[in-house]
Amino acid sequence: MKNNIHTTSKKILLEFSLMPQLALMLALLLALPLSLYAQKPAASLEQVRNGGASSPVSPGNWQNGNLNASQAHFVESHSIPYRALLTGLPSNTRVSLTMAYDIRHSGRNALDFLTHFDRIEPHGQFFHPAEVIDPTLGTTFAGQLASPTSTLEIPRPTLLRGDGVPGTVWDQLTAAKRVMTMWGGFIESIVYDGSGDLSVSNSEQRIIVTFMTGNSGAAVLAWGGHIASRLDWGYDNAGVPLSAGGISGSPYHMRLKNWTLGNLGNQDRSLAAAAVIAPPGCALTGATAACAGEVNTYSTTETADSYAWTFAANTSGAFFTNSNGDNLGSSVTTNTGSIMVNSGPGGGSYTVNLVTTRNGISSTDICQVTAIITAIPARPDITYNPPACDETTFSIEVTCPLGAQYEYSNNGGATYQASPIFGGIAAGAGFSVTVRVVGTSCVSAATHCGNYDTQVCSASAAATSLEKDQQSSSQRLGTGELNLKSNVSAYPVPFKEKLNLEFYSERDGTFRVNLYDMGGKLIRQLKAGTGKAGDLQRIEVDGKDLEDGMYLVGVENGSERQTIRIIKKE
């Protein structure tokens, strides 16, 4: 018992002897500045994890690490969302943060430039809605997505290829998609530091963001990295895309390099190339002009699983067809990159539209070709002028269709002429006349000895066509005046320099004689005056300045109107 008491006594004495030392240490700790206990400034770089293409996650989760195809899905030209969580910030302090991103990786283009954090549209290629991208999730700013403290436009990229890419791509973004966003601070400037080289295999572009901190000690900075697209950069001579999509590894890197608040450590986040799907192209080629009823083929060199063909517009009655000439309608899906189009029965136009799909992803480009369709001229009506008893040749003249938009042939289309008149044809040689729309291959059926006496080209249709294609004039021969009257005579026909016109006045009063082209447009007035009913009026026409061809002479006498055709030929 005595020994136990003695031992306990020593222990109590020892504890009491340490008390002054513990008190002294506690006093020293309390005397240290409070700043030594404050949180040190820190930054954490994160990228969004929106799930795989078939297992989307919305809103997208934020991950402080690298991502692969099972964790994220994007299409070339989307922007990868990033955020920097900034903590331990001193109040009301100006801070400069340097970040970097790979513009070149393994000889391909990776991230073009920085954008707004939410740029993952269009998203229909994945057959589900785009995920919500909210940089405030899990932070003290949660719920403030729509009310950031500050935004500032990110400058246009300065590293450009000869054709202006990627600057021309940046130009296509709306102003709202060109900004960096901040909660808990105020962005003052965003500048490139002059780094980067598009001519080398691997290169990063650095950009410096300067901001003023608030009073909360925390902030969130959010932006996106624009994924380079082969639709912008194209392909090399071997047909390999110049974008980084499809290469092995993880070519898309974003980094926080340093800031004015100390060391940031290793802040590099990568995205695997397999998480970025290349958009299928749909470059379309085919005829841009055709004749009514003509069949043309439209095609693309893009490899795809399916090709959806539609008409974006159609005023000519066009339809998709096949080698059998079947009418397949106005919407066709094929597994080959070509389609046949019948341009339809009339004039007008149509626009072929193509959407390709590969691996469940549809093309987003507008791939269209518009074709202007010209109506086929009607088989021409002609006047056959047989040889006189002392002649061995005859002439023919086309009376419909007429106009500057037409040209005429009597040799099976080997040659065409502007004049609708063919003379000096040997008796017994026959004829075969066709009409072609100038500048096209749209040719009428032929009029020949066996069918010329059956007229199919109506004067009303010709007049309508002429009215559309000829320039307007303050004076034009009306369509009702195209009926020829025998009261007016002209000789010689054809004439070279001088033409004599004669007609009898139908009634007392004024008369007027005008010269028109075959489109009914006034060339000049030949004579005007007064006369009595039955008077013979004679006019000599000087035709030296007229080109070879057919003209109309119109005579107006009161309400009576008479017209005759004349022919000038050197």
Coordinates of C-alpha atoms in Angstrom, one line a residue:
M1 CA 0.0 0.0 0.0
K2 CA 2.8 2.4 0.9
N3 CA 4.5 1.8 -2.4
N4 CA 1.3 2.5 -4.4
I5 CA 0.8 5.8 -2.5
H6 CA 4.3 6.8 -3.2
T7 CA 4.0 6.1 -7.0
T8 CA 0.8 8.0 -7.3
S9 CA 2.3 10.9 -5.5
K10 CA 5.2 11.1 -8.0
K11 CA 2.8 11.1 -10.9
I12 CA 0.8 14.0 -9.5
L13 CA 3.9 16.0 -8.8
L14 CA 5.1 15.3 -12.4
E15 CA 1.9 16.5 -14.0
F16 CA 1.9 19.7 -11.9
S17 CA 5.5 20.3 -13.0
L18 CA 4.4 20.3 -16.7
M19 CA 1.6 22.7 -16.4
P20 CA 3.7 25.9 -16.7
Q21 CA 5.2 24.7 -20.0
L22 CA 1.8 23.8 -21.5
A23 CA 0.5 27.2 -20.5
L24 CA 3.5 28.9 -22.1
M25 CA 3.0 27.0 -25.4
L26 CA -0.7 27.9 -25.5
A27 CA 0.1 31.5 -25.0
L28 CA 2.6 31.6 -27.8
L29 CA 0.1 29.9 -30.2
L30 CA -2.6 32.5 -29.4
A31 CA -0.1 35.3 -30.0
L32 CA 0.5 34.2 -33.7
P33 CA -1.2 36.3 -36.5
L34 CA -4.6 35.0 -37.6
S35 CA -3.4 35.1 -41.3
L36 CA -1.3 32.0 -40.6
Y37 CA -4.5 30.0 -40.1
A38 CA -6.4 31.4 -43.2
Q39 CA -6.9 29.1 -46.3
K40 CA -4.2 29.5 -48.9
P41 CA -5.3 30.6 -52.4
A42 CA -6.0 27.6 -54.6
A43 CA -7.4 26.8 -58.1
S44 CA -8.9 23.6 -59.3
L45 CA -9.4 22.9 -63.1
E46 CA -12.5 20.8 -63.9
Q47 CA -14.2 19.7 -67.1
V48 CA -17.8 18.5 -67.5
R49 CA -18.7 14.9 -67.5
N50 CA -21.9 14.6 -69.5
G51 CA -21.9 10.8 -69.8
G52 CA -21.4 8.5 -72.8
A53 CA -23.4 9.0 -76.0
S54 CA -25.9 6.4 -75.1
S55 CA -25.9 7.2 -71.3
P56 CA -26.1 11.0 -71.0
V57 CA -25.9 12.8 -67.7
S58 CA -27.8 16.0 -67.2
P59 CA -26.9 18.4 -65.7
G60 CA -23.3 17.4 -66.5
N61 CA -21.1 16.5 -63.6
W62 CA -17.8 18.3 -63.1
Q63 CA -14.7 16.2 -62.8
N64 CA -11.2 17.1 -61.6
G65 CA -9.6 14.6 -64.0
N66 CA -9.4 13.2 -67.5
L67 CA -12.4 11.9 -69.5
N68 CA -12.9 9.1 -72.1
A69 CA -15.7 8.1 -74.4
S70 CA -17.7 6.4 -71.7
Q71 CA -17.7 9.6 -69.6
A72 CA -18.3 12.3 -72.2
H73 CA -19.6 12.8 -75.8
F74 CA -19.1 15.7 -78.2
V75 CA -19.1 16.4 -81.9
E76 CA -16.3 18.3 -83.7
S77 CA -17.2 22.0 -83.5
H78 CA -18.7 21.7 -80.1
S79 CA -17.0 23.3 -77.1
I80 CA -15.7 21.3 -74.1
P81 CA -17.0 23.0 -70.9
Y82 CA -14.4 23.9 -68.3
R83 CA -14.4 25.7 -65.0
A84 CA -11.8 26.8 -62.5
L85 CA -12.8 26.7 -58.8
L86 CA -11.0 29.5 -57.0
T87 CA -10.8 29.4 -53.2
G88 CA -8.9 31.2 -50.5
L89 CA -8.9 34.4 -52.5
P90 CA -7.9 37.7 -50.8
S91 CA -10.6 40.3 -51.0
N92 CA -10.6 43.1 -53.6
T93 CA -7.4 41.9 -55.2
R94 CA -6.3 42.0 -58.8
V95 CA -5.3 38.5 -60.0
S96 CA -3.8 37.3 -63.3
L97 CA -4.4 33.7 -64.2
T98 CA -2.5 32.1 -67.2
M99 CA -4.2 29.1 -68.8
A100 CA -3.2 27.2 -71.9
Y101 CA -4.7 24.7 -74.4
D102 CA -3.3 22.5 -77.1
I103 CA -4.0 24.0 -80.6
R104 CA -1.9 21.3 -82.2
H105 CA -1.5 17.7 -81.2
S106 CA 0.3 15.0 -83.1
G107 CA 0.2 17.0 -86.3
R108 CA -3.5 17.7 -86.1
N109 CA -5.6 20.7 -84.9
A110 CA -7.1 20.1 -81.5
L111 CA -8.7 23.1 -79.7
D112 CA -9.2 26.2 -81.9
F113 CA -10.0 28.9 -79.3
L114 CA -12.0 29.6 -76.2
T115 CA -15.7 30.2 -76.1
H116 CA -18.7 30.4 -73.8
F117 CA -19.0 27.3 -71.5
D118 CA -22.3 26.1 -73.0
R119 CA -21.8 25.2 -76.7
I120 CA -22.8 21.6 -77.3
E121 CA -25.5 22.3 -79.9
P122 CA -26.7 20.9 -82.2
H123 CA -27.1 17.8 -80.2
G124 CA -29.6 15.9 -82.3
Q125 CA -26.8 13.6 -83.7
F126 CA -27.0 11.7 -80.3
F127 CA -30.8 11.4 -80.4
H128 CA -31.3 13.0 -77.0
P129 CA -31.5 16.6 -75.8
A130 CA -28.3 18.5 -75.0
E131 CA -27.2 18.2 -71.4
V132 CA -27.5 21.2 -69.0
I133 CA -24.1 22.8 -68.4
D134 CA -24.1 24.6 -65.0
P135 CA -20.7 25.7 -63.7
T136 CA -22.2 26.8 -60.3
L137 CA -23.1 23.2 -59.3
G138 CA -21.6 22.2 -56.0
T139 CA -20.3 25.7 -55.2
T140 CA -21.4 28.6 -53.0
F141 CA -22.9 30.1 -56.2
A142 CA -25.3 27.3 -56.9
G143 CA -28.6 28.5 -58.3
Q144 CA -27.0 31.6 -59.8
L145 CA -26.4 30.2 -63.3
A146 CA -28.4 32.9 -65.0
S147 CA -26.9 35.8 -63.0
P148 CA -23.1 35.6 -63.2
T149 CA -21.1 38.4 -61.6
S150 CA -19.1 39.2 -64.8
T151 CA -18.7 38.3 -68.4
L152 CA -16.1 39.5 -71.0
E153 CA -15.6 38.7 -74.7
I154 CA -12.7 36.4 -75.4
P155 CA -10.5 38.0 -78.2
R156 CA -10.6 36.6 -81.7
P157 CA -7.8 34.1 -82.3
T158 CA -4.6 35.5 -83.6
L159 CA -3.0 32.3 -84.9
L160 CA -4.5 31.8 -88.4
R161 CA -4.0 29.6 -91.4
G162 CA -3.7 31.4 -94.8
D163 CA -7.4 31.1 -95.4
G164 CA -8.2 32.7 -92.0
V165 CA -9.2 29.5 -90.2
P166 CA -9.9 29.4 -87.2
G167 CA -10.7 33.1 -87.2
T168 CA -13.4 32.7 -89.8
V169 CA -15.0 30.0 -87.5
W170 CA -14.9 32.4 -84.5
D171 CA -16.6 35.0 -86.7
Q172 CA -19.6 32.8 -87.1
L173 CA -20.3 32.6 -83.3
T174 CA -22.9 34.9 -81.8
A175 CA -21.6 37.5 -79.3
A176 CA -23.2 35.5 -76.5
K177 CA -21.0 32.5 -77.3
R178 CA -17.7 34.4 -77.3
V179 CA -17.6 35.3 -73.6
M180 CA -15.9 34.0 -70.5
T181 CA -18.1 34.0 -67.4
M182 CA -17.3 34.5 -63.7
W183 CA -19.2 34.3 -60.4
G184 CA -17.6 36.0 -57.3
G185 CA -15.2 38.3 -59.3
F186 CA -15.0 40.8 -62.1
I187 CA -13.1 39.9 -65.3
E188 CA -11.0 42.9 -66.4
S189 CA -9.1 41.6 -69.4
I190 CA -8.4 38.6 -71.5
V191 CA -5.2 38.6 -73.7
Y192 CA -3.1 36.2 -75.7
D193 CA 0.6 36.1 -74.7
G194 CA 1.9 35.5 -78.3
S195 CA 2.6 31.8 -77.9
G196 CA 1.6 29.0 -80.2
D197 CA 2.5 27.9 -83.7
L198 CA 0.1 26.2 -86.2
S199 CA 3.0 25.0 -88.4
V200 CA 4.4 22.5 -85.9
S201 CA 3.1 19.1 -84.7
N202 CA 2.5 20.1 -81.1
S203 CA 1.8 23.5 -79.8
E204 CA -0.1 25.2 -77.0
Q205 CA -1.7 28.7 -77.0
R206 CA -1.5 30.6 -73.7
I207 CA -4.1 33.2 -72.7
I208 CA -4.0 35.5 -69.6
V209 CA -7.2 36.3 -67.7
T210 CA -7.0 39.2 -65.2
F211 CA -9.8 39.7 -62.7
M212 CA -10.7 41.5 -59.5
T213 CA -11.7 39.3 -56.5
G214 CA -14.8 40.0 -54.5
N215 CA -15.2 39.6 -50.7
S216 CA -16.4 36.0 -50.4
G217 CA -13.0 34.4 -50.8
A218 CA -14.3 32.2 -53.6
A219 CA -15.0 32.5 -57.3
V220 CA -15.9 30.3 -60.3
L221 CA -14.5 31.0 -63.8
A222 CA -16.1 29.2 -66.7
W223 CA -15.3 28.8 -70.4
G224 CA -15.3 26.3 -73.3
G225 CA -12.7 25.0 -75.6
H226 CA -13.8 24.9 -79.3
I227 CA -13.1 21.4 -80.8
A228 CA -11.5 21.8 -84.2
S229 CA -13.6 20.4 -87.0
R230 CA -12.6 18.8 -90.3
L231 CA -15.5 20.7 -91.9
D232 CA -13.4 23.9 -91.2
W233 CA -9.8 22.5 -91.6
G234 CA -10.4 20.1 -94.4
Y235 CA -8.3 17.0 -95.3
D236 CA -4.7 16.4 -96.3
N237 CA -3.7 14.9 -99.7
A238 CA -4.3 11.4 -98.4
G239 CA -7.8 12.2 -97.4
V240 CA -7.0 12.3 -93.6
P241 CA -8.8 15.0 -91.7
L242 CA -6.7 17.8 -90.4
S243 CA -8.7 17.9 -87.1
A244 CA -7.6 15.7 -84.2
G245 CA -10.8 13.7 -84.1
G246 CA -10.2 10.0 -84.7
I247 CA -6.5 9.9 -83.7
S248 CA -5.4 7.7 -80.9
G249 CA -4.9 9.0 -77.4
S250 CA -6.2 12.2 -75.8
P251 CA -5.4 15.3 -78.0
Y252 CA -7.7 17.8 -76.2
H253 CA -5.7 19.4 -73.3
M254 CA -6.6 22.4 -71.1
R255 CA -4.2 23.7 -68.4
L256 CA -3.9 26.2 -65.7
K257 CA -0.3 27.3 -65.9
N258 CA 0.3 29.9 -63.1
W259 CA -1.2 32.9 -61.4
T260 CA -0.1 35.9 -59.3
L261 CA -1.2 34.2 -56.1
G262 CA 1.5 31.5 -56.0
N263 CA 2.1 28.0 -57.3
L264 CA -0.8 26.1 -59.0
G265 CA 0.8 22.7 -59.3
N266 CA 0.0 20.3 -62.2
Q267 CA -3.3 21.4 -63.6
D268 CA -3.8 19.5 -66.9
R269 CA -7.1 18.0 -68.0
S270 CA -7.5 15.9 -71.2
L271 CA -10.3 14.5 -73.2
A272 CA -9.9 11.3 -75.3
A273 CA -10.3 11.6 -79.1
A274 CA -12.8 8.7 -78.9
A275 CA -15.2 11.0 -77.0
V276 CA -15.4 13.3 -80.0
I277 CA -17.5 12.1 -82.9
A278 CA -16.6 13.4 -86.4
P279 CA -19.6 15.0 -88.1
P280 CA -20.5 13.2 -91.3
G281 CA -20.2 15.5 -94.3
C282 CA -22.6 15.8 -97.2
A283 CA -20.9 17.8 -99.9
L284 CA -23.3 17.5 -102.8
T285 CA -22.7 17.9 -106.5
G286 CA -25.1 17.8 -109.5
A287 CA -26.7 19.8 -112.3
T288 CA -27.6 23.5 -111.5
A289 CA -29.5 23.9 -114.8
A290 CA -31.7 21.5 -116.8
C291 CA -34.5 21.2 -119.2
A292 CA -38.0 20.1 -118.3
G293 CA -38.2 16.3 -118.2
E294 CA -34.5 15.9 -118.1
V295 CA -33.0 13.3 -115.6
N296 CA -29.9 14.3 -113.7
T297 CA -27.9 12.5 -111.0
Y298 CA -26.9 14.2 -107.7
S299 CA -24.1 12.6 -105.6
T300 CA -21.8 12.9 -102.6
T301 CA -18.4 11.3 -101.9
E302 CA -19.2 11.1 -98.2
T303 CA -19.2 7.6 -96.7
A304 CA -22.3 7.1 -94.6
D305 CA -24.7 4.5 -93.4
S306 CA -27.8 6.2 -95.0
Y307 CA -28.6 9.1 -97.2
A308 CA -31.8 11.0 -96.8
W309 CA -32.9 13.0 -99.9
T310 CA -35.6 15.6 -100.0
F311 CA -36.6 18.7 -101.9
A312 CA -36.1 21.9 -100.0
A313 CA -38.1 23.7 -102.7
N314 CA -39.8 22.5 -105.9
T315 CA -41.7 24.6 -108.5
S316 CA -41.0 22.5 -111.6
G317 CA -42.7 19.3 -110.5
A318 CA -39.5 17.5 -110.0
F319 CA -39.4 14.0 -108.5
F320 CA -36.8 11.4 -107.5
T321 CA -36.6 8.5 -109.9
N322 CA -34.5 5.4 -110.8
S323 CA -33.1 3.7 -113.9
N324 CA -36.6 2.4 -114.6
G325 CA -38.0 5.9 -114.7
D326 CA -40.3 5.3 -111.7
N327 CA -41.7 8.2 -109.7
L328 CA -40.2 7.8 -106.2
G329 CA -41.8 10.9 -104.9
S330 CA -40.2 13.8 -103.0
S331 CA -38.5 12.0 -100.1
V332 CA -36.2 9.0 -100.5
T333 CA -33.7 7.4 -98.2
T334 CA -30.9 5.3 -99.8
N335 CA -27.8 3.4 -98.8
T336 CA -25.8 4.9 -101.6
G337 CA -24.5 8.4 -102.1
S338 CA -26.4 9.2 -105.3
I339 CA -29.9 9.9 -106.5
M340 CA -31.6 10.5 -109.8
V341 CA -34.0 13.5 -110.3
N342 CA -36.5 14.0 -113.0
S343 CA -36.8 17.8 -113.4
G344 CA -40.5 17.7 -114.0
P345 CA -42.8 18.7 -116.8
G346 CA -42.5 22.5 -116.6
G347 CA -40.1 25.4 -116.1
G348 CA -39.2 26.6 -112.6
S349 CA -36.6 25.3 -110.2
Y350 CA -36.0 22.7 -107.5
T351 CA -33.5 22.3 -104.6
V352 CA -32.1 18.9 -103.7
N353 CA -31.3 18.5 -99.9
L354 CA -29.2 15.8 -98.4
V355 CA -28.7 14.6 -94.8
T356 CA -26.2 11.8 -94.2
T357 CA -26.1 9.6 -91.1
R358 CA -23.1 7.6 -89.9
N359 CA -22.9 5.7 -86.6
G360 CA -26.2 7.2 -85.6
I361 CA -24.9 10.7 -86.1
S362 CA -26.5 13.0 -88.7
S363 CA -24.8 15.7 -90.7
T364 CA -25.5 19.2 -89.6
D365 CA -24.2 21.1 -92.7
I366 CA -26.7 22.5 -95.2
C367 CA -26.0 20.3 -98.2
Q368 CA -28.2 21.5 -101.1
V369 CA -28.0 22.1 -104.9
T370 CA -30.5 24.3 -106.7
A371 CA -31.3 23.7 -110.4
I372 CA -33.0 26.1 -112.7
I373 CA -35.4 24.3 -115.0
T374 CA -36.1 25.6 -118.5
A375 CA -39.4 24.6 -120.2
I376 CA -39.0 22.9 -123.6
P377 CA -40.2 25.1 -126.4
A378 CA -43.4 24.0 -128.2
R379 CA -42.9 22.4 -131.6
P380 CA -42.7 25.4 -134.0
D381 CA -45.5 26.6 -136.2
I382 CA -44.2 27.6 -139.6
T383 CA -45.3 29.3 -142.8
Y384 CA -44.3 27.5 -146.0
N385 CA -43.6 29.7 -148.9
P386 CA -43.5 27.5 -152.0
P387 CA -41.4 28.4 -155.0
A388 CA -42.9 30.5 -157.7
C389 CA -43.3 28.9 -161.1
D390 CA -40.0 30.3 -162.2
E391 CA -38.1 29.4 -159.0
T392 CA -36.3 26.3 -157.9
T393 CA -36.1 27.2 -154.2
F394 CA -38.6 27.8 -151.4
S395 CA -38.5 29.4 -147.9
I396 CA -40.1 28.8 -144.6
E397 CA -40.5 31.1 -141.5
V398 CA -41.2 30.2 -137.9
T399 CA -44.3 32.0 -136.7
C400 CA -44.2 30.6 -133.2
P401 CA -42.5 30.5 -130.8
L402 CA -40.7 33.8 -131.4
G403 CA -38.5 36.0 -129.3
A404 CA -34.9 36.8 -128.5
Q405 CA -34.7 33.9 -126.1
Y406 CA -35.0 31.4 -129.0
E407 CA -32.8 30.3 -131.8
Y408 CA -33.6 28.2 -134.8
S409 CA -32.2 25.2 -136.7
N410 CA -33.1 23.5 -140.0
N411 CA -30.4 20.9 -140.0
G412 CA -31.1 18.7 -137.1
G413 CA -29.6 21.0 -134.5
A414 CA -26.1 21.1 -136.1
T415 CA -26.2 24.8 -136.3
Y416 CA -28.6 27.5 -135.0
Q417 CA -29.4 31.0 -136.1
A418 CA -31.2 33.9 -134.5
S419 CA -33.5 34.5 -137.5
P420 CA -36.6 32.4 -137.7
I421 CA -36.5 32.5 -141.6
F422 CA -34.9 29.9 -143.8
G423 CA -34.6 30.7 -147.5
G424 CA -33.0 29.3 -150.6
I425 CA -34.1 25.7 -149.8
A426 CA -33.9 23.5 -152.9
A427 CA -37.3 22.3 -154.0
G428 CA -37.9 18.7 -152.9
A429 CA -35.2 18.9 -150.1
G430 CA -37.8 19.0 -147.4
F431 CA -37.2 20.7 -144.0
S432 CA -37.0 19.8 -140.3
V433 CA -37.1 22.8 -138.0
T434 CA -36.4 22.9 -134.3
V435 CA -36.3 25.7 -131.7
R436 CA -33.8 25.9 -128.9
V437 CA -33.8 28.2 -125.8
V438 CA -30.6 30.3 -126.1
G439 CA -27.8 29.1 -123.8
T440 CA -29.4 25.8 -123.0
S441 CA -29.8 22.3 -124.5
C442 CA -33.6 22.7 -124.3
V443 CA -34.8 21.8 -127.9
S444 CA -38.3 21.5 -129.2
A445 CA -39.7 18.6 -131.3
A446 CA -39.2 19.0 -135.0
T447 CA -41.6 20.5 -137.5
H448 CA -41.2 18.9 -140.9
C449 CA -43.1 18.2 -144.2
G450 CA -45.3 15.6 -142.6
N451 CA -46.7 17.7 -139.7
Y452 CA -46.2 21.4 -140.5
D453 CA -49.9 21.9 -141.4
T454 CA -50.9 21.0 -137.8
Q455 CA -50.1 23.9 -135.6
V456 CA -49.4 23.3 -131.9
C457 CA -47.8 26.5 -130.7
S458 CA -50.6 28.9 -129.8
A459 CA -50.2 32.6 -130.3
S460 CA -51.3 33.3 -126.7
A461 CA -48.6 31.1 -125.3
A462 CA -46.0 32.7 -127.4
A463 CA -47.1 36.2 -126.4
T464 CA -47.0 35.2 -122.7
S465 CA -43.5 33.9 -123.1
L466 CA -42.4 37.0 -124.9
E467 CA -43.9 39.2 -122.3
K468 CA -41.8 37.4 -119.6
D469 CA -38.5 37.5 -121.4
Q470 CA -38.5 40.8 -123.2
Q471 CA -37.7 44.1 -121.6
S472 CA -40.6 46.4 -120.9
S473 CA -41.4 49.2 -123.2
S474 CA -43.7 52.2 -122.9
Q475 CA -45.0 51.3 -126.3
R476 CA -45.6 47.6 -127.2
L477 CA -47.7 45.9 -129.7
G478 CA -50.6 44.3 -127.9
T479 CA -51.2 40.6 -128.2
G480 CA -54.5 41.2 -129.9
E481 CA -52.7 43.0 -132.7
L482 CA -50.8 39.9 -133.8
N483 CA -53.6 39.0 -136.2
L484 CA -52.4 39.8 -139.7
K485 CA -54.6 41.8 -142.0
S486 CA -54.4 41.7 -145.8
N487 CA -55.1 45.4 -146.3
V488 CA -51.4 46.2 -145.7
S489 CA -48.9 45.2 -148.3
A490 CA -45.1 45.3 -148.4
Y491 CA -42.6 44.7 -151.1
P492 CA -40.0 43.5 -151.9
V493 CA -39.9 40.6 -149.4
P494 CA -37.4 40.1 -148.2
F495 CA -35.9 43.6 -148.6
K496 CA -32.3 44.7 -148.3
E497 CA -32.3 48.5 -147.8
K498 CA -35.6 49.9 -149.0
L499 CA -39.1 48.6 -148.3
N500 CA -42.3 50.0 -149.7
L501 CA -45.5 49.8 -147.6
E502 CA -49.0 50.4 -148.9
F503 CA -52.4 50.4 -147.2
Y504 CA -55.8 51.9 -147.6
S505 CA -57.3 54.0 -144.9
E506 CA -60.3 52.3 -143.3
R507 CA -62.0 55.5 -142.3
D508 CA -61.5 59.3 -142.1
G509 CA -59.1 60.5 -139.5
T510 CA -55.6 60.0 -138.2
F511 CA -53.4 57.0 -138.8
R512 CA -50.1 55.9 -137.4
V513 CA -47.6 53.3 -138.7
N514 CA -45.0 51.8 -136.3
L515 CA -42.2 49.3 -136.6
Y516 CA -41.8 46.6 -133.9
D517 CA -39.5 43.7 -133.2
M518 CA -40.9 40.2 -133.0
G519 CA -41.3 40.6 -129.3
G520 CA -43.7 43.5 -129.9
K521 CA -41.3 46.2 -128.7
L522 CA -41.5 49.5 -130.5
I523 CA -38.4 50.2 -132.7
R524 CA -39.6 53.5 -134.2
Q525 CA -42.5 55.3 -135.8
L526 CA -42.6 55.1 -139.6
K527 CA -45.3 57.7 -140.3
A528 CA -48.3 59.5 -138.8
G529 CA -50.9 61.7 -140.5
T530 CA -54.5 62.1 -141.5
G531 CA -56.5 60.6 -144.4
K532 CA -59.9 59.9 -145.8
A533 CA -61.5 56.5 -146.0
G534 CA -60.2 54.7 -149.1
D535 CA -57.1 56.8 -149.6
L536 CA -54.0 54.9 -150.6
Q537 CA -51.1 55.6 -148.2
R538 CA -47.5 54.8 -149.4
I539 CA -44.5 54.7 -147.1
E540 CA -40.9 54.0 -148.0
V541 CA -38.9 52.4 -145.2
D542 CA -35.2 52.9 -144.9
G543 CA -33.9 49.6 -143.4
K544 CA -30.2 50.2 -143.6
D545 CA -29.8 50.2 -139.9
L546 CA -31.9 47.1 -139.3
E547 CA -30.3 43.8 -138.7
D548 CA -31.4 40.8 -140.7
G549 CA -34.5 39.2 -139.4
M550 CA -38.3 39.4 -139.1
Y551 CA -40.2 42.6 -138.0
L552 CA -43.7 43.6 -137.5
V553 CA -45.4 46.7 -139.0
G554 CA -48.5 47.9 -137.2
V555 CA -51.0 50.3 -138.7
E556 CA -53.5 52.1 -136.5
N557 CA -56.4 53.9 -138.1
G558 CA -59.0 55.0 -135.6
S559 CA -60.0 51.8 -133.7
E560 CA -58.8 49.6 -136.6
R561 CA -55.4 47.9 -136.1
Q562 CA -53.6 45.9 -138.8
T563 CA -50.3 44.1 -138.7
I564 CA -48.0 42.6 -141.3
R565 CA -44.6 40.8 -141.0
I566 CA -41.6 42.0 -143.0
I567 CA -38.3 40.4 -143.6
K568 CA -34.9 42.1 -143.8
K569 CA -32.1 40.1 -145.4
E570 CA -28.9 41.3 -147.0

